[in-house]
Amino acid sequence: MARDKLLLIPGPSPVLPRILDRLAVSTVSHVGPEMAADLKDALANLKRIVFCERGEAFIVAGAGTLSMEMALVNTAAPGDKILVLSQGYFGDRMAAVGRAFGLDVDLLQSRWGAVVPPADLAAALGRADYRIVAATHVDTATGSCAPVEDYAGIVRRAGALYIVDGVCATGGIPERMDDWGIDVVLTAAQKCFGAPPGLAILVFSERAMDKRRGLASVPAYYADLLRWLPVMNDPTQYFSTPCVNEIRAFAEGARIVLEEGVEARFRRHARFARAIRAGLSALGFTFLTDASCLADTLSVAVYPAGVEDKAFRGRLAEKGVVVAGGLAQTAGKVFRMGHMGNLTRDQLEFALGALEGTLADLGGRPVRGAALAAGRAILEETR
Ligand code: PMP
């Protein structure tokens, strides 16, 4: 069998054999003891990973977009004004999701590559009585990481509920729900958890649960958290058949996060991000994202003059590394490289070598070994 290519798109990220194996075990009863044990374990670990002591975690078949929907639908009362902060593609999607449900959504947008300054959030909250503020932690199109902790204090002072889209962040960079005052973290399995795609994952604070309980009804059936709550509290209960194997695979992914140690995992993501960017800089790439808000989970590299996107990504894939193209207005000008999940140092070094080789093949003149040397210098820094 041909060697798998190294999947360094910004999600899905590579899935370890240990996690993949859970997909290949015989499917067990969705209300039986094996499934119940795994789901309970995954939910408890999930809360540890986002530092939520109380509150409720939910894992449901779907994907990140369903978790966006579930977050809004289960917190917004009719007539609530909602403020969405967007630093790119996925904040805009959050606003679109809200509007699809007839919610009164205002959008505060930054330039691509920047983030909404906390002062702009404070000013917006002074202008209207927003009941919900939603922010994207890391925008997967722009590689920008929002100051979600700084936002939290401002949102809390205004008395609004605070939703964070952690699809490209949760499990790779800190999201300290209780300490910071985040009410909902919504996320998915396929990025920093390194599990296969197919799950909508949410953690609701007690405050967010209270808000849901205070709503007489929500415009959803499958996405109504109160229908799922009995299952999450006792997975031998039935509401709708869960995707048994994917949940068992995710449970393994969450265990791996805790085995590595959440804080150690955050540090590794930060170190790998710096190493990859040092390598890319040594090859002549610049970044779409402002230096002040670079995400630790992906990089958006701007091609040097004369390097053509499709040829570059095609040649790189032949060398065994798959990266993604730019989204929307950045298409053709950048490539996006994920560095999240269970990436290893060997894989990272292999990728830097392949990037250099690709540039050389396309007629560039990278200094031989410079990318790897720059990356290694960071990987070998004493911690
Ligand atoms: N939010 C962010 C920040 C994302 O990166 C993505 C997916 N790339 C989504 C939401 C939507 O997730 P999904 O594709 O799993 O529906």
PDB file of C-alpha atoms in Angstrom, residues 8 33 91 131 152 162 194 214 282-283 300 333 337 348:
ATOM      1  CA  LEU A   8      -1.449  19.187   6.984  1.00  0.00           C
ATOM      2  CA  PRO A  33     -22.174  -0.521  28.615  1.00  0.00           C
ATOM      3  CA  GLY A  91     -17.460  34.461  12.073  1.00  0.00           C
ATOM      4  CA  ARG A 131     -27.783  39.421  25.019  1.00  0.00           C
ATOM      5  CA  ALA A 152     -14.649  37.601  28.054  1.00  0.00           C
ATOM      6  CA  TYR A 162     -20.452  34.530  25.658  1.00  0.00           C
ATOM      7  CA  GLY A 194      -6.970  14.607  15.916  1.00  0.00           C
ATOM      8  CA  GLY A 214     -35.496  29.467  30.547  1.00  0.00           C
ATOM      9  CA  ALA A 282      13.557  30.915   5.892  1.00  0.00           C
ATOM     10  CA  LEU A 283      12.053  29.808   2.571  1.00  0.00           C
ATOM     11  CA  VAL A 300      -1.483  31.038   6.291  1.00  0.00           C
ATOM     12  CA  LYS A 333      -2.298  33.829  -3.081  1.00  0.00           C
ATOM     13  CA  MET A 337      -1.020  24.652   6.714  1.00  0.00           C
ATOM     14  CA  LEU A 348       7.010  18.539  11.183  1.00  0.00           C
TER      15      LEU A 348
END
